[in-house]
Short mmCIF file of C-alpha atoms in Angstrom, two decimals:
data_model
loop_
_atom_site.label_atom_id
_atom_site.label_comp_id
_atom_site.label_asym_id
_atom_site.label_seq_id
_atom_site.Cartn_x
_atom_site.Cartn_y
_atom_site.Cartn_z
CA UNK X 61 72.61 134.61 93.01
CA UNK X 62 75.85 132.74 93.06
CA UNK X 63 76.32 130.08 95.73
CA UNK X 64 79.92 129.71 96.65
CA UNK X 65 81.60 127.54 99.21
CA UNK X 66 82.62 129.13 102.46
CA UNK X 67 86.34 129.72 102.71
CA UNK X 68 86.84 127.89 106.00
CA UNK X 69 84.20 126.37 108.24
CA UNK X 70 85.63 127.60 111.54
CA UNK X 71 83.64 129.40 114.15
CA UNK X 72 84.25 133.19 114.23
CA UNK X 73 86.68 134.28 116.91
CA UNK X 74 88.71 131.09 116.69
CA UNK X 75 91.32 132.45 114.34
CA UNK X 76 94.26 130.58 115.93
CA UNK X 77 92.41 127.32 115.85
CA UNK X 78 94.29 124.20 114.81
CA UNK X 79 92.93 122.98 111.48
CA UNK X 80 95.05 119.84 111.19
CA UNK X 81 96.36 117.85 114.14
CA UNK X 82 98.40 114.69 113.70
CA UNK X 83 99.47 112.75 116.79
CA UNK X 84 101.75 109.73 117.07
CA UNK X 85 101.19 108.76 113.43
CA UNK X 86 102.61 105.38 112.43
CA UNK X 87 102.50 103.88 108.97
CA UNK X 88 104.44 100.90 107.62
CA UNK X 89 104.45 99.04 104.32
CA UNK X 90 105.48 95.50 105.24
CA UNK X 91 108.75 95.78 107.15
CA UNK X 92 109.37 99.32 105.91
CA UNK X 93 108.36 101.63 108.76
CA UNK X 94 107.73 104.94 106.99
CA UNK X 95 106.23 107.05 109.77
CA UNK X 96 107.04 106.32 113.40
CA UNK X 97 105.20 108.52 115.86
CA UNK X 98 104.97 111.66 113.71
CA UNK X 99 103.28 114.73 115.20
CA UNK X 100 102.08 117.87 113.43
CA UNK X 101 99.82 120.85 114.07
CA UNK X 102 98.67 123.26 111.38
CA UNK X 103 97.10 126.51 112.55
CA UNK X 104 94.56 128.50 110.61
CA UNK X 105 96.17 130.76 108.00
CA UNK X 106 99.61 129.20 108.48
CA UNK X 107 102.00 127.97 105.78
CA UNK X 108 103.64 124.88 107.25
CA UNK X 109 106.35 123.07 105.31
CA UNK X 110 107.33 119.46 105.99
CA UNK X 111 110.86 119.05 104.75
CA UNK X 112 112.43 115.68 104.19
CA UNK X 113 114.58 113.66 101.84
CA UNK X 114 113.04 111.66 98.99
CA UNK X 115 111.48 108.49 100.34
CA UNK X 116 111.26 109.83 103.89
CA UNK X 117 107.47 109.42 104.00
CA UNK X 118 106.32 112.96 103.21
CA UNK X 119 103.80 111.89 100.59
CA UNK X 120 102.58 109.06 102.83
CA UNK X 121 101.92 111.64 105.55
CA UNK X 122 99.88 113.89 103.27
CA UNK X 123 97.93 110.91 101.89
CA UNK X 124 97.10 109.79 105.43
CA UNK X 125 95.84 113.30 106.21
CA UNK X 126 93.50 113.35 103.20
CA UNK X 127 92.32 109.78 103.91
CA UNK X 128 93.84 108.08 100.88
CA UNK X 129 95.91 105.86 103.18
CA UNK X 130 94.81 104.50 106.53
CA UNK X 131 97.30 104.97 109.38
CA UNK X 132 98.44 101.93 111.36
CA UNK X 133 98.38 103.88 114.61
CA UNK X 134 97.85 107.42 115.82
CA UNK X 135 95.23 110.10 115.30
CA UNK X 136 94.57 112.58 112.48
CA UNK X 137 92.07 115.37 113.06
CA UNK X 138 91.12 117.76 110.25
CA UNK X 139 88.74 120.61 111.12
CA UNK X 140 87.99 118.72 114.32
CA UNK X 141 87.01 115.48 112.56
CA UNK X 142 88.94 112.25 113.10
CA UNK X 143 89.83 111.24 109.54
CA UNK X 144 90.38 107.48 110.11
CA UNK X 145 86.97 107.19 111.80
CA UNK X 146 84.94 108.84 109.03
CA UNK X 147 82.86 106.84 106.59
CA UNK X 148 83.04 107.49 102.85
CA UNK X 149 80.36 110.18 102.64
CA UNK X 150 81.62 112.02 105.75
CA UNK X 151 85.12 111.91 104.29
CA UNK X 152 83.84 113.36 101.01
CA UNK X 153 82.28 116.29 102.88
CA UNK X 154 85.59 117.07 104.61
CA UNK X 155 87.55 116.63 101.38
CA UNK X 156 85.51 119.34 99.67
CA UNK X 157 87.03 121.77 102.19
CA UNK X 158 90.57 120.60 101.44
CA UNK X 159 92.48 121.32 98.24
CA UNK X 160 95.15 118.83 97.21
CA UNK X 161 97.85 119.60 94.69
CA UNK X 162 99.36 116.34 93.47
CA UNK X 163 103.04 115.94 92.68
CA UNK X 164 102.06 114.60 89.25
CA UNK X 165 99.34 117.30 88.88
CA UNK X 166 96.78 114.53 88.20
CA UNK X 167 94.88 116.58 85.62
CA UNK X 168 92.15 114.58 83.89
CA UNK X 169 93.85 114.16 80.54
CA UNK X 170 90.68 113.33 78.62
CA UNK X 171 89.17 116.71 79.56
CA UNK X 172 89.98 120.28 78.54
CA UNK X 173 91.29 122.76 81.09
CA UNK X 174 87.76 124.17 81.41
CA UNK X 175 86.29 120.71 82.07
CA UNK X 176 89.04 119.94 84.57
CA UNK X 177 88.11 123.04 86.55
CA UNK X 178 84.38 122.61 86.13
CA UNK X 179 84.45 118.99 87.28
CA UNK X 180 84.58 119.64 91.07
CA UNK X 181 82.24 122.64 90.72
CA UNK X 182 79.55 120.77 88.82
CA UNK X 183 79.70 117.89 91.24
CA UNK X 184 79.44 119.89 94.43
CA UNK X 185 77.47 122.96 93.41
CA UNK X 186 75.30 121.65 90.62
CA UNK X 187 72.73 124.40 91.08
CA UNK X 188 75.19 126.96 89.77
CA UNK X 189 74.17 128.49 86.47
CA UNK X 190 76.53 128.07 83.52
CA UNK X 191 77.45 131.75 83.69
CA UNK X 192 78.43 131.45 87.37
CA UNK X 193 80.50 128.34 86.72
CA UNK X 194 82.18 130.12 83.83
CA UNK X 195 83.01 133.11 86.03
CA UNK X 196 84.47 130.88 88.73
CA UNK X 197 86.59 128.98 86.19
CA UNK X 198 87.90 132.23 84.74
CA UNK X 199 88.65 133.63 88.20
CA UNK X 200 90.64 130.53 89.16
CA UNK X 201 92.53 130.66 85.86
CA UNK X 202 93.15 134.36 86.32
CA UNK X 203 94.66 133.64 89.77
CA UNK X 204 97.27 131.45 88.13
CA UNK X 205 97.67 133.68 85.05
CA UNK X 206 96.49 131.15 82.46
CA UNK X 207 93.12 132.40 81.21
CA UNK X 208 94.16 131.79 77.59
CA UNK X 209 94.53 128.02 78.14
CA UNK X 210 90.86 127.49 79.01
CA UNK X 211 90.04 125.39 75.94
CA UNK X 212 93.35 123.57 75.70
CA UNK X 213 93.99 119.93 76.61
CA UNK X 214 96.47 119.17 79.43
CA UNK X 215 98.79 117.43 76.96
CA UNK X 216 99.23 120.74 75.10
CA UNK X 217 100.59 122.50 78.20
CA UNK X 218 104.12 122.71 79.57
CA UNK X 219 105.03 121.22 82.97
CA UNK X 220 104.80 124.59 84.73
CA UNK X 221 101.47 125.41 83.08
CA UNK X 222 100.06 122.05 84.08
CA UNK X 223 101.13 122.70 87.67
CA UNK X 224 99.35 126.07 87.58
CA UNK X 225 96.20 124.53 86.13
CA UNK X 226 96.29 121.85 88.82
CA UNK X 227 96.60 124.64 91.37
CA UNK X 228 93.65 126.47 89.79
CA UNK X 229 91.58 123.27 90.06
CA UNK X 230 92.60 122.99 93.70
CA UNK X 231 91.47 126.58 94.30
CA UNK X 232 88.16 126.42 92.48
CA UNK X 233 86.21 125.19 95.51
CA UNK X 234 87.90 127.87 97.64
CA UNK X 235 89.21 125.37 100.19
CA UNK X 236 90.16 126.40 103.70
CA UNK X 237 93.12 124.03 103.73
CA UNK X 238 95.47 123.35 100.83
CA UNK X 239 97.85 120.39 100.80
CA UNK X 240 100.77 120.64 98.38
CA UNK X 241 102.65 117.45 97.52
CA UNK X 242 106.08 118.43 96.14
CA UNK X 243 104.73 121.48 94.25
CA UNK X 244 108.03 122.33 92.53
CA UNK X 245 109.33 118.86 91.68
CA UNK X 246 110.28 118.43 88.03
CA UNK X 247 110.17 122.15 87.26
CA UNK X 248 113.04 124.38 86.16
CA UNK X 249 114.34 126.80 88.86
CA UNK X 250 112.52 129.84 87.41
CA UNK X 251 109.17 128.09 87.13
CA UNK X 252 109.68 126.50 90.56
CA UNK X 253 110.21 129.97 92.03
CA UNK X 254 107.08 131.26 90.26
CA UNK X 255 105.03 128.39 91.69
CA UNK X 256 106.42 129.04 95.18
CA UNK X 257 105.50 132.74 94.91
CA UNK X 258 102.08 131.76 93.63
CA UNK X 259 101.54 129.61 96.73
CA UNK X 260 102.28 132.64 98.91
CA UNK X 261 99.99 134.91 96.83
CA UNK X 262 97.18 132.36 97.07
CA UNK X 263 97.63 132.06 100.81
CA UNK X 264 97.35 135.85 101.11
CA UNK X 265 94.29 136.06 98.86
CA UNK X 266 92.29 133.12 100.20
CA UNK X 267 93.62 133.14 103.79
CA UNK X 268 93.94 129.38 103.49
CA UNK X 269 96.06 127.17 105.70
CA UNK X 270 98.70 125.35 103.70
CA UNK X 271 100.68 122.19 104.33
CA UNK X 272 103.54 121.98 101.87
CA UNK X 273 105.56 118.80 101.44
CA UNK X 274 108.86 119.39 99.70
CA UNK X 275 112.61 118.87 99.58
CA UNK X 276 113.19 122.04 97.55
CA UNK X 277 114.97 124.54 99.87
CA UNK X 278 114.13 127.53 97.65
CA UNK X 279 110.45 126.66 97.91
CA UNK X 280 110.80 126.29 101.69
CA UNK X 281 112.47 129.70 101.98
CA UNK X 282 109.74 131.44 99.96
CA UNK X 283 106.66 129.73 101.35
CA UNK X 284 107.29 128.64 104.93
CA UNK X 285 105.99 130.33 108.07
CA UNK X 286 107.17 127.28 109.96
CA UNK X 287 109.18 124.20 108.96
CA UNK X 288 109.12 120.63 110.26
CA UNK X 289 112.06 118.42 109.36
CA UNK X 290 111.07 114.80 108.88
CA UNK X 291 113.84 112.28 109.58
CA UNK X 292 113.38 108.53 110.05
CA UNK X 293 109.60 108.91 110.15
CA UNK X 294 109.69 111.35 113.06
CA UNK X 295 109.52 115.10 113.53
CA UNK X 296 113.24 115.79 113.99
CA UNK X 297 113.24 119.57 114.26
CA UNK X 298 110.81 122.44 113.95
CA UNK X 299 111.11 126.21 113.66
CA UNK X 300 111.17 129.03 111.16
CA UNK X 301 113.38 128.79 108.07
CA UNK X 302 115.91 131.23 109.56
CA UNK X 303 116.04 129.42 112.92
CA UNK X 304 116.68 126.10 111.28
CA UNK X 305 119.23 127.61 108.93
CA UNK X 306 121.25 128.75 111.95
CA UNK X 307 121.10 125.31 113.56
CA UNK X 308 124.37 123.49 114.18
CA UNK X 309 122.74 120.06 114.27
CA UNK X 310 124.36 118.00 111.48
CA UNK X 311 121.06 116.43 110.37
CA UNK X 312 119.45 119.89 110.04
CA UNK X 313 122.55 121.51 108.50
CA UNK X 314 122.56 118.76 105.89
CA UNK X 315 119.38 120.23 104.36
CA UNK X 316 120.81 123.75 104.14
CA UNK X 317 124.28 122.88 102.77
CA UNK T 224 109.81 68.09 89.91
CA UNK T 225 109.60 69.93 93.23
CA UNK T 226 110.17 73.20 91.38
CA UNK T 227 107.29 72.46 88.98
CA UNK T 228 105.01 71.59 91.90
CA UNK T 229 106.00 74.79 93.71
CA UNK T 230 105.35 76.89 90.59
CA UNK T 231 101.97 75.24 90.07
CA UNK T 232 101.07 75.80 93.69
CA UNK T 233 102.14 79.44 93.44
CA UNK T 234 100.07 79.94 90.26
CA UNK T 235 97.01 78.39 91.90
CA UNK T 236 97.50 80.68 94.89
CA UNK T 237 97.69 83.75 92.59
CA UNK T 238 94.61 82.52 90.72
CA UNK T 239 92.55 82.23 93.92
CA UNK T 240 93.75 85.59 95.23
CA UNK T 241 92.79 87.23 91.91
CA UNK T 242 89.43 85.44 91.83
CA UNK T 243 88.75 86.57 95.41
CA UNK T 244 89.70 90.17 94.64
CA UNK T 245 87.54 90.17 91.50
CA UNK T 246 84.59 88.77 93.49
CA UNK T 247 85.05 91.50 96.10
CA UNK T 248 85.21 94.11 93.34
CA UNK T 249 82.00 92.71 91.81
CA UNK T 250 80.36 92.77 95.24
CA UNK T 251 81.37 96.40 95.63
CA UNK T 252 79.77 97.12 92.24
CA UNK T 253 76.44 95.68 93.38
CA UNK T 254 76.64 97.48 96.73
CA UNK T 255 77.42 100.87 95.23
CA UNK T 256 75.83 100.60 91.81
CA UNK T 257 72.22 100.81 92.94
CA UNK T 258 72.62 103.53 95.56
CA UNK T 259 72.48 107.26 94.85
CA UNK T 260 74.23 109.33 93.70
CA UNK T 261 73.59 108.12 90.14
CA UNK T 262 76.08 109.29 87.52
CA UNK T 263 73.54 109.46 84.70
CA UNK T 264 75.44 111.86 82.43
CA UNK T 265 78.62 109.80 82.59
CA UNK T 266 76.58 106.63 81.99
CA UNK T 267 75.05 108.09 78.81
CA UNK T 268 78.49 109.24 77.65
CA UNK T 269 79.91 105.77 78.24
CA UNK T 270 76.99 104.17 76.38
CA UNK T 271 77.89 106.32 73.40
CA UNK T 272 81.61 105.61 73.65
CA UNK T 273 81.24 101.89 74.28
CA UNK T 274 78.34 101.25 71.91
CA UNK T 275 78.88 103.58 69.02
CA UNK T 276 82.63 103.24 68.84
CA UNK T 277 82.53 99.43 68.69
CA UNK T 278 79.79 99.37 66.07
CA UNK T 279 81.94 99.66 62.92
CA UNK T 280 84.36 96.93 63.96
CA UNK T 281 81.63 94.56 65.09
CA UNK T 282 79.59 95.22 61.93
CA UNK T 283 82.56 94.51 59.68
CA UNK T 284 83.57 91.29 61.43
CA UNK T 285 79.96 90.12 61.64
CA UNK T 286 79.42 90.69 57.92
CA UNK T 287 82.59 88.82 57.00
CA UNK T 288 81.78 85.98 59.41
CA UNK T 289 78.28 85.54 57.92
CA UNK T 290 79.69 85.53 54.39
CA UNK T 291 82.59 83.16 55.13
CA UNK T 292 80.52 80.75 57.21
CA UNK T 293 78.00 80.43 54.39
CA UNK T 294 80.69 79.84 51.78
CA UNK T 295 82.43 77.26 53.97
CA UNK T 296 79.24 75.34 54.77
CA UNK T 297 77.94 75.19 51.23
CA UNK T 298 80.22 72.33 49.91
CA UNK T 299 79.26 70.02 52.82
CA UNK T 300 75.55 70.67 52.34
CA UNK T 301 75.86 70.22 48.55
CA UNK T 302 77.54 66.84 49.18
CA UNK T 303 74.51 65.70 51.19
CA UNK T 304 72.05 67.27 48.76
CA UNK T 305 70.61 69.69 51.31
CA UNK T 306 71.94 72.95 49.89
CA UNK T 307 68.48 74.47 50.22
CA UNK T 308 68.86 74.27 54.03
CA UNK T 309 71.90 76.58 53.93
CA UNK T 310 70.12 79.78 55.11
CA UNK T 311 68.39 77.96 57.96
CA UNK T 312 71.56 76.28 59.13
CA UNK T 313 73.65 79.44 58.98
CA UNK T 314 70.83 81.40 60.63
CA UNK T 315 70.64 79.06 63.61
CA UNK T 316 74.43 78.93 64.02
CA UNK T 317 74.70 82.72 63.93
CA UNK T 318 71.77 83.49 66.18
CA UNK T 319 72.44 80.85 68.83
CA UNK T 320 76.20 80.86 69.05
CA UNK T 321 78.44 82.63 66.59
CA UNK T 322 76.80 86.06 66.73
CA UNK T 323 76.81 86.50 70.53
CA UNK T 324 80.22 84.88 71.13
CA UNK T 325 81.99 86.57 68.24
CA UNK T 326 80.58 89.96 69.24
CA UNK T 327 81.58 89.37 72.86
CA UNK T 328 85.14 88.50 71.85
CA UNK T 329 85.49 91.57 69.62
CA UNK T 330 83.91 93.63 72.41
CA UNK T 331 86.39 92.20 74.93
CA UNK T 332 89.27 93.07 72.60
CA UNK T 333 88.14 96.61 71.91
CA UNK T 334 86.26 97.73 75.01
CA UNK T 335 87.91 95.51 77.66
CA UNK T 336 91.37 96.70 76.67
CA UNK T 337 90.23 100.30 76.30
CA UNK T 338 88.64 100.38 79.78
CA UNK T 339 91.65 98.57 81.31
CA UNK T 340 94.13 100.97 79.72
CA UNK T 341 92.09 104.11 80.49
CA UNK T 342 91.52 103.32 84.16
CA UNK T 343 95.05 101.95 84.48
CA UNK T 344 96.50 105.16 83.11
CA UNK T 345 94.25 107.20 85.42
CA UNK T 346 95.42 105.10 88.36
CA UNK T 347 99.16 105.46 87.75
CA UNK T 348 98.89 109.20 87.06
CA UNK T 349 96.93 109.69 90.32
CA UNK T 350 93.80 110.89 88.48
CA UNK T 351 91.66 108.41 90.43
CA UNK T 352 93.15 109.71 93.69
CA UNK T 353 92.49 113.28 92.49
CA UNK T 354 88.85 112.39 91.92
CA UNK T 355 88.63 110.85 95.38
CA UNK T 356 90.19 113.82 97.18
CA UNK T 357 87.84 116.19 95.35
CA UNK T 358 84.96 114.42 97.09
CA UNK T 359 83.84 112.34 94.10
CA UNK T 360 83.44 108.61 94.49
CA UNK T 361 85.66 107.31 91.66
CA UNK T 362 84.18 103.83 91.88
CA UNK T 363 80.70 105.12 91.11
CA UNK T 364 81.88 107.62 88.52
CA UNK T 365 84.32 105.39 86.64
CA UNK T 366 83.44 101.76 87.35
CA UNK T 367 79.67 101.65 87.87
CA UNK T 368 78.95 103.75 84.77
CA UNK T 369 81.24 101.72 82.51
CA UNK T 370 79.97 98.34 83.72
CA UNK T 371 76.32 99.36 83.31
CA UNK T 372 77.06 100.82 79.86
CA UNK T 373 78.89 97.67 78.74
CA UNK T 374 76.06 95.46 80.09
CA UNK T 375 73.42 97.49 78.27
CA UNK T 376 75.26 98.00 74.99
CA UNK T 377 76.32 94.39 74.51
CA UNK T 378 72.84 92.91 73.75
CA UNK T 379 72.16 95.78 71.33
CA UNK T 380 75.45 95.15 69.57
CA UNK T 381 74.75 91.40 69.50
CA UNK T 382 71.36 91.93 67.82
CA UNK T 383 72.90 94.29 65.27
CA UNK T 384 75.76 91.90 64.70
CA UNK T 385 73.36 88.99 64.08
CA UNK T 386 71.38 91.03 61.54
CA UNK T 387 74.51 92.18 59.70
CA UNK T 388 75.93 88.66 59.78
CA UNK T 389 72.76 87.32 58.17
CA UNK T 390 73.04 89.96 55.45
CA UNK T 391 76.60 88.71 54.88
CA UNK T 392 75.22 85.20 54.71
CA UNK T 393 72.62 86.29 52.13
CA UNK T 394 75.46 87.60 49.97
CA UNK T 395 77.33 84.32 50.50
CA UNK T 396 74.33 82.26 49.43
CA UNK T 397 74.03 84.31 46.25
CA UNK T 398 77.67 84.10 45.22
CA UNK T 399 77.28 80.51 44.00
CA UNK T 400 73.53 80.30 43.63
CA UNK T 401 70.39 82.36 43.34
CA UNK T 402 68.12 82.78 46.34
CA UNK T 403 65.66 85.62 46.60
CA UNK T 404 65.80 87.95 49.55
CA UNK T 405 62.32 86.90 50.59
CA UNK T 406 63.06 83.18 50.37
CA UNK T 407 66.30 83.57 52.31
CA UNK T 408 64.60 85.26 55.26
CA UNK T 409 61.57 82.96 55.10
CA UNK T 410 63.84 79.92 55.40
CA UNK T 411 65.64 81.44 58.38
CA UNK T 412 62.50 82.43 60.25
CA UNK T 413 60.82 79.10 59.52
CA UNK T 414 63.55 77.39 61.50
CA UNK T 415 64.25 80.00 64.15
CA UNK T 416 62.22 79.95 67.36
CA UNK T 417 61.99 82.39 70.20
CA UNK T 418 63.82 79.82 72.29
CA UNK T 419 66.80 80.34 69.98
CA UNK T 420 66.80 84.11 70.28
CA UNK T 421 65.98 84.64 73.96
CA UNK T 422 68.93 82.68 75.47
CA UNK T 423 71.31 84.42 73.06
CA UNK T 424 69.89 87.77 74.10
CA UNK T 425 70.07 87.00 77.82
CA UNK T 426 73.60 85.64 77.78
CA UNK T 427 74.80 88.73 75.94
CA UNK T 428 73.94 90.81 79.05
CA UNK T 429 76.28 88.57 81.04
CA UNK T 430 78.98 88.87 78.37
CA UNK T 431 78.76 92.67 78.55
CA UNK T 432 78.84 92.66 82.33
CA UNK T 433 81.88 90.34 82.37
CA UNK T 434 83.85 92.45 79.89
CA UNK T 435 82.98 95.67 81.76
CA UNK T 436 83.75 94.44 85.26
CA UNK T 437 86.99 92.69 84.29
CA UNK T 438 88.23 95.70 82.29
CA UNK T 439 87.45 98.00 85.21
CA UNK T 440 88.99 95.65 87.78
CA UNK T 441 92.23 95.29 85.86
CA UNK T 442 92.50 99.03 85.26
CA UNK T 443 91.42 100.13 88.74
CA UNK T 444 94.11 98.03 90.41
CA UNK T 445 96.80 98.74 87.86
CA UNK T 446 100.28 99.35 89.27
CA UNK T 447 103.95 99.53 88.29
CA UNK T 448 103.66 102.57 86.00
CA UNK T 449 103.22 102.46 82.25
CA UNK T 450 104.27 98.81 82.10
CA UNK T 451 101.41 98.04 84.47
CA UNK T 452 98.94 99.88 82.22
CA UNK T 453 99.91 97.70 79.25
CA UNK T 454 99.64 94.61 81.40
CA UNK T 455 96.20 95.66 82.68
CA UNK T 456 94.88 96.20 79.15
CA UNK T 457 96.31 92.89 77.99
CA UNK T 458 95.07 90.81 80.91
CA UNK T 459 91.64 92.48 80.72
CA UNK T 460 91.26 91.10 77.18
CA UNK T 461 92.61 87.65 78.01
CA UNK T 462 90.57 87.16 81.20
CA UNK T 463 87.39 88.64 79.69
CA UNK T 464 87.68 86.37 76.62
CA UNK T 465 88.09 83.25 78.78
CA UNK T 466 85.17 84.31 80.99
CA UNK T 467 83.01 84.84 77.88
CA UNK T 468 83.60 81.19 76.90
CA UNK T 469 82.89 80.02 80.46
CA UNK T 470 79.61 81.97 80.53
CA UNK T 471 78.73 80.53 77.14
CA UNK T 472 79.38 77.02 78.41
CA UNK T 473 77.19 77.60 81.46
CA UNK T 474 74.46 79.18 79.29
CA UNK T 475 74.41 76.16 76.96
CA UNK T 476 74.11 73.82 79.95
CA UNK T 477 71.24 75.85 81.38
CA UNK T 478 69.33 76.03 78.09
CA UNK T 479 69.87 72.28 77.72
CA UNK T 480 68.49 71.56 81.19
CA UNK T 481 65.53 73.83 80.49
CA UNK T 482 64.88 71.98 77.24
CA UNK T 483 65.45 75.04 75.06
CA UNK T 484 68.00 73.36 72.76
#
């Protein structure tokens, strides 16, 4: 019998539950104040996009949420757990329920595509038989349309393919929350659109909650249920893509021009 | 003059900060290295990569060193009329000092740089972060396994290197003279004592540990992109080589105090 991770560890009947809550988040590097009282709430099953210019602190935000960076001030709750207060092993347990797609893909370049995908599986569900692991790898690759690359090395793949493989690796543990750090950066417009559509397809299939960090307006338009505009380390505006598009505020209009 | 003093002061400050960070890193290794979960498969893989892949280079250099040392020593011994002591003299030099230190330096060059570059590259391409967010402790998986593998493989490589070096020496002895295989080894073992072999064996564990931990430290805290990776690999070799000599110096002092010299 195959043992697979649960899709999202939320109690039944709490479908509109907040899965990520960030309050008054502050983070500075020396004198550079990157985040200054940032607030965010991600509901279950929602696709939330944080939109901001390069260097506005989007990646810092996402790294604080996953516990790679410690905030200077403020609270971060993921699935009800306070991330800054967790010890290493507690953090690892939470992280298994969160998928993270890195801007640079971060594929293990000394491993084949199969090994890249098997790595999290073997570490967290070691009791799985080889056949089960194989099936799960193939399913994840099938989701991103790259079954034929299973025995290839990351170096042999194009930028778009690497992004898809990284996404497949993110999906393999069937996380309840997926964090995307600039998913379309460095890709040509066609591939970027394909990746954006893939994010939506994945959200539909896995019913995962997604937090997408980007400055690509096309990606925002395709993926967002709700958008937060990050300016000067704060949440400047929030709303749906269409609402924000109609805004007359110069700072907001600047993103849509 | 003031500028020189300021630069010196700054360099000392950097040195102490680095030494402190390396000590903390070593402390973390001892805290995490002996607690589960144990990464046994990765440890075995690293033993293969670190041990097997250094073998050819170490064997070649050891053979040449044994041969050259013998050929260089011969004229001096001939001048004093003690040519017959050549195998014993070379044997002691190789076993006590040249074998372990030479192997450690080659090991630092090959393995220290390789670990520094590999972890450095993983750091700057966010692969270490990826491992961490997937719920795997990268320190245990990458650092602990490599340091243990380097510590374990080094004494094995030193023993092999000593044997190969002595074979090189045997060839060197026979280039200008005729010494039977049996006589050559009898002369060596007549002079060698356990107190010559044991300190060499023990210090090689420390050499391996130093090369492993320094390579991992430099790679794990690599920064500034690809330039930083190159710098990590380079400084891993330089620092590890210096530390090998320092350990050797301390080991000689200890064996001297214990009356093993």
